[in-house]
């Protein structure tokens, strides 16, 4: 983004823009590519929480997905209402969605397990660009 103008960020974007007609209204959906460093930070925090509470990282991640509402609710006859975690893959969630999910996860971690922010200071401080 430059001012109020969207500018193609690479070859794929340039090709897509070249296919758009001139003088016509166009509706587009924007996505901010996922930040790999932010994703790595998330998993570093998950591993630290899992180690601290004696659980598996994947289970901690699933709890966070359900606790933040990133899940699908399924009603079954035998098992009642189930909350099934959704994917946080790069294909399923852009950076703005991941940032929102990440922030909600931190709140859950602090409230659910009583872990203080300082427990992650060494992970977060060296990578300020992670949240971009």
PDB file of C-alpha atoms in Angstrom:
ATOM      1  CA  UNK A   1       0.000   0.000   0.000  1.00  0.00           C
ATOM      2  CA  UNK A   2       1.269   3.412  -0.918  1.00  0.00           C
ATOM      3  CA  UNK A   3      -1.078   6.122   0.341  1.00  0.00           C
ATOM      4  CA  UNK A   4      -4.556   5.188  -0.881  1.00  0.00           C
ATOM      5  CA  UNK A   5      -3.216   3.025  -3.693  1.00  0.00           C
ATOM      6  CA  UNK A   6      -2.644  -0.725  -3.760  1.00  0.00           C
ATOM      7  CA  UNK A   7       0.506  -1.702  -5.634  1.00  0.00           C
ATOM      8  CA  UNK A   8       1.300  -5.232  -6.869  1.00  0.00           C
ATOM      9  CA  UNK A   9       3.892  -6.880  -4.645  1.00  0.00           C
ATOM     10  CA  UNK A  10       5.286  -9.443  -7.051  1.00  0.00           C
ATOM     11  CA  UNK A  11       4.934 -11.239 -10.359  1.00  0.00           C
ATOM     12  CA  UNK A  12       1.726 -13.057  -9.404  1.00  0.00           C
ATOM     13  CA  UNK A  13       0.110  -9.794  -8.308  1.00  0.00           C
ATOM     14  CA  UNK A  14       1.266  -8.000 -11.480  1.00  0.00           C
ATOM     15  CA  UNK A  15      -0.233 -10.738 -13.664  1.00  0.00           C
ATOM     16  CA  UNK A  16      -3.545 -10.565 -11.762  1.00  0.00           C
ATOM     17  CA  UNK A  17      -3.633  -6.768 -12.103  1.00  0.00           C
ATOM     18  CA  UNK A  18      -2.865  -6.953 -15.830  1.00  0.00           C
ATOM     19  CA  UNK A  19      -5.958  -9.133 -16.329  1.00  0.00           C
ATOM     20  CA  UNK A  20      -8.282  -6.523 -14.795  1.00  0.00           C
ATOM     21  CA  UNK A  21     -10.218  -4.377 -17.283  1.00  0.00           C
ATOM     22  CA  UNK A  22      -9.758  -0.604 -17.431  1.00  0.00           C
ATOM     23  CA  UNK A  23     -12.712   1.667 -16.721  1.00  0.00           C
ATOM     24  CA  UNK A  24     -14.740  -1.026 -14.923  1.00  0.00           C
ATOM     25  CA  UNK A  25     -15.666  -1.362 -11.283  1.00  0.00           C
ATOM     26  CA  UNK A  26     -13.705  -4.138  -9.648  1.00  0.00           C
ATOM     27  CA  UNK A  27     -14.321  -5.786  -6.311  1.00  0.00           C
ATOM     28  CA  UNK A  28     -11.313  -7.467  -4.788  1.00  0.00           C
ATOM     29  CA  UNK A  29     -10.381  -9.209  -1.587  1.00  0.00           C
ATOM     30  CA  UNK A  30      -7.066  -8.341  -0.015  1.00  0.00           C
ATOM     31  CA  UNK A  31      -4.941 -10.690   2.012  1.00  0.00           C
ATOM     32  CA  UNK A  32      -1.782  -9.947   3.904  1.00  0.00           C
ATOM     33  CA  UNK A  33       0.684 -12.820   3.455  1.00  0.00           C
ATOM     34  CA  UNK A  34       1.497 -14.688   6.646  1.00  0.00           C
ATOM     35  CA  UNK A  35       4.646 -13.735   8.481  1.00  0.00           C
ATOM     36  CA  UNK A  36       6.748 -16.859   9.004  1.00  0.00           C
ATOM     37  CA  UNK A  37       8.535 -15.326  12.002  1.00  0.00           C
ATOM     38  CA  UNK A  38       5.199 -14.620  13.697  1.00  0.00           C
ATOM     39  CA  UNK A  39       4.160 -18.236  13.080  1.00  0.00           C
ATOM     40  CA  UNK A  40       7.445 -19.474  14.580  1.00  0.00           C
ATOM     41  CA  UNK A  41       6.942 -17.193  17.589  1.00  0.00           C
ATOM     42  CA  UNK A  42       3.475 -18.667  18.105  1.00  0.00           C
ATOM     43  CA  UNK A  43       4.853 -22.221  18.132  1.00  0.00           C
ATOM     44  CA  UNK A  44       7.731 -21.250  20.442  1.00  0.00           C
ATOM     45  CA  UNK A  45       5.189 -19.915  22.920  1.00  0.00           C
ATOM     46  CA  UNK A  46       3.003 -23.025  22.510  1.00  0.00           C
ATOM     47  CA  UNK A  47       5.988 -25.287  23.220  1.00  0.00           C
ATOM     48  CA  UNK A  48       6.898 -23.262  26.306  1.00  0.00           C
ATOM     49  CA  UNK A  49       3.318 -23.439  27.638  1.00  0.00           C
ATOM     50  CA  UNK A  50       3.103 -27.175  26.921  1.00  0.00           C
ATOM     51  CA  UNK A  51       6.348 -27.800  28.770  1.00  0.00           C
ATOM     52  CA  UNK A  52       5.178 -25.670  31.692  1.00  0.00           C
ATOM     53  CA  UNK A  53       1.844 -27.456  32.117  1.00  0.00           C
ATOM     54  CA  UNK A  54       3.026 -30.962  31.189  1.00  0.00           C
ATOM     55  CA  UNK A  55       1.100 -31.288  27.945  1.00  0.00           C
ATOM     56  CA  UNK A  56       1.737 -31.779  24.247  1.00  0.00           C
ATOM     57  CA  UNK A  57       2.106 -28.649  22.081  1.00  0.00           C
ATOM     58  CA  UNK A  58      -0.595 -29.817  19.659  1.00  0.00           C
ATOM     59  CA  UNK A  59      -3.044 -30.198  22.567  1.00  0.00           C
ATOM     60  CA  UNK A  60      -2.245 -26.710  23.854  1.00  0.00           C
ATOM     61  CA  UNK A  61      -2.806 -25.360  20.339  1.00  0.00           C
ATOM     62  CA  UNK A  62      -6.161 -27.162  20.088  1.00  0.00           C
ATOM     63  CA  UNK A  63      -7.270 -25.780  23.472  1.00  0.00           C
ATOM     64  CA  UNK A  64      -6.346 -22.281  22.313  1.00  0.00           C
ATOM     65  CA  UNK A  65      -8.258 -22.705  19.066  1.00  0.00           C
ATOM     66  CA  UNK A  66     -11.402 -23.744  20.927  1.00  0.00           C
ATOM     67  CA  UNK A  67     -10.970 -21.145  23.692  1.00  0.00           C
ATOM     68  CA  UNK A  68     -10.610 -18.342  21.137  1.00  0.00           C
ATOM     69  CA  UNK A  69     -13.584 -19.550  19.110  1.00  0.00           C
ATOM     70  CA  UNK A  70     -11.484 -20.732  16.181  1.00  0.00           C
ATOM     71  CA  UNK A  71     -13.491 -23.939  15.946  1.00  0.00           C
ATOM     72  CA  UNK A  72     -16.517 -25.572  14.396  1.00  0.00           C
ATOM     73  CA  UNK A  73     -19.383 -26.675  16.618  1.00  0.00           C
ATOM     74  CA  UNK A  74     -20.823 -30.075  15.746  1.00  0.00           C
ATOM     75  CA  UNK A  75     -23.851 -31.602  17.463  1.00  0.00           C
ATOM     76  CA  UNK A  76     -23.856 -35.363  17.670  1.00  0.00           C
ATOM     77  CA  UNK A  77     -26.353 -37.809  19.086  1.00  0.00           C
ATOM     78  CA  UNK A  78     -23.780 -39.915  20.936  1.00  0.00           C
ATOM     79  CA  UNK A  79     -21.206 -37.337  22.064  1.00  0.00           C
ATOM     80  CA  UNK A  80     -23.298 -34.213  22.419  1.00  0.00           C
ATOM     81  CA  UNK A  81     -21.939 -30.879  21.247  1.00  0.00           C
ATOM     82  CA  UNK A  82     -18.297 -30.962  20.167  1.00  0.00           C
ATOM     83  CA  UNK A  83     -15.939 -28.099  19.412  1.00  0.00           C
ATOM     84  CA  UNK A  84     -13.576 -29.110  16.629  1.00  0.00           C
ATOM     85  CA  UNK A  85     -10.500 -26.895  16.163  1.00  0.00           C
ATOM     86  CA  UNK A  86     -10.101 -25.217  12.760  1.00  0.00           C
ATOM     87  CA  UNK A  87      -6.852 -25.001  10.827  1.00  0.00           C
ATOM     88  CA  UNK A  88      -4.464 -22.090  11.267  1.00  0.00           C
ATOM     89  CA  UNK A  89      -2.484 -23.042   8.163  1.00  0.00           C
ATOM     90  CA  UNK A  90      -1.051 -20.346   5.926  1.00  0.00           C
ATOM     91  CA  UNK A  91      -3.684 -21.220   3.306  1.00  0.00           C
ATOM     92  CA  UNK A  92      -6.592 -20.895   5.749  1.00  0.00           C
ATOM     93  CA  UNK A  93      -5.589 -17.716   7.601  1.00  0.00           C
ATOM     94  CA  UNK A  94      -3.872 -14.565   6.360  1.00  0.00           C
ATOM     95  CA  UNK A  95      -1.597 -12.435   8.551  1.00  0.00           C
ATOM     96  CA  UNK A  96      -4.278 -10.074   9.816  1.00  0.00           C
ATOM     97  CA  UNK A  97      -6.445 -13.041  10.854  1.00  0.00           C
ATOM     98  CA  UNK A  98      -3.441 -14.782  12.427  1.00  0.00           C
ATOM     99  CA  UNK A  99      -2.450 -11.627  14.350  1.00  0.00           C
ATOM    100  CA  UNK A 100      -5.965 -11.424  15.816  1.00  0.00           C
ATOM    101  CA  UNK A 101      -5.897 -15.141  16.701  1.00  0.00           C
ATOM    102  CA  UNK A 102      -2.406 -14.799  18.228  1.00  0.00           C
ATOM    103  CA  UNK A 103      -3.479 -11.870  20.428  1.00  0.00           C
ATOM    104  CA  UNK A 104      -6.536 -13.815  21.657  1.00  0.00           C
ATOM    105  CA  UNK A 105      -4.303 -16.812  22.400  1.00  0.00           C
ATOM    106  CA  UNK A 106      -2.037 -14.705  24.598  1.00  0.00           C
ATOM    107  CA  UNK A 107      -5.042 -13.563  26.636  1.00  0.00           C
ATOM    108  CA  UNK A 108      -6.176 -17.181  27.079  1.00  0.00           C
ATOM    109  CA  UNK A 109      -2.666 -18.293  28.065  1.00  0.00           C
ATOM    110  CA  UNK A 110      -2.417 -15.565  30.706  1.00  0.00           C
ATOM    111  CA  UNK A 111      -5.928 -16.200  32.069  1.00  0.00           C
ATOM    112  CA  UNK A 112      -6.299 -19.982  31.694  1.00  0.00           C
ATOM    113  CA  UNK A 113      -2.896 -21.059  32.920  1.00  0.00           C
ATOM    114  CA  UNK A 114      -1.902 -17.983  34.913  1.00  0.00           C
ATOM    115  CA  UNK A 115       1.320 -17.642  32.966  1.00  0.00           C
ATOM    116  CA  UNK A 116       2.833 -14.176  33.151  1.00  0.00           C
ATOM    117  CA  UNK A 117       3.897 -12.276  30.019  1.00  0.00           C
ATOM    118  CA  UNK A 118       7.459 -12.195  31.329  1.00  0.00           C
ATOM    119  CA  UNK A 119       7.687 -15.953  30.686  1.00  0.00           C
ATOM    120  CA  UNK A 120       7.878 -15.127  26.970  1.00  0.00           C
ATOM    121  CA  UNK A 121       9.968 -11.953  27.119  1.00  0.00           C
ATOM    122  CA  UNK A 122      13.032 -13.649  25.659  1.00  0.00           C
ATOM    123  CA  UNK A 123      10.951 -14.900  22.732  1.00  0.00           C
ATOM    124  CA  UNK A 124       9.090 -11.702  21.950  1.00  0.00           C
ATOM    125  CA  UNK A 125      11.664  -8.943  22.474  1.00  0.00           C
ATOM    126  CA  UNK A 126      14.256 -10.141  19.929  1.00  0.00           C
ATOM    127  CA  UNK A 127      11.659 -10.286  17.133  1.00  0.00           C
ATOM    128  CA  UNK A 128       9.624  -7.045  17.095  1.00  0.00           C
ATOM    129  CA  UNK A 129       8.874  -7.548  13.383  1.00  0.00           C
ATOM    130  CA  UNK A 130       7.000 -10.771  14.179  1.00  0.00           C
ATOM    131  CA  UNK A 131       3.655  -8.994  14.585  1.00  0.00           C
ATOM    132  CA  UNK A 132       3.860  -7.174  11.241  1.00  0.00           C
TER     133      UNK A 132
END
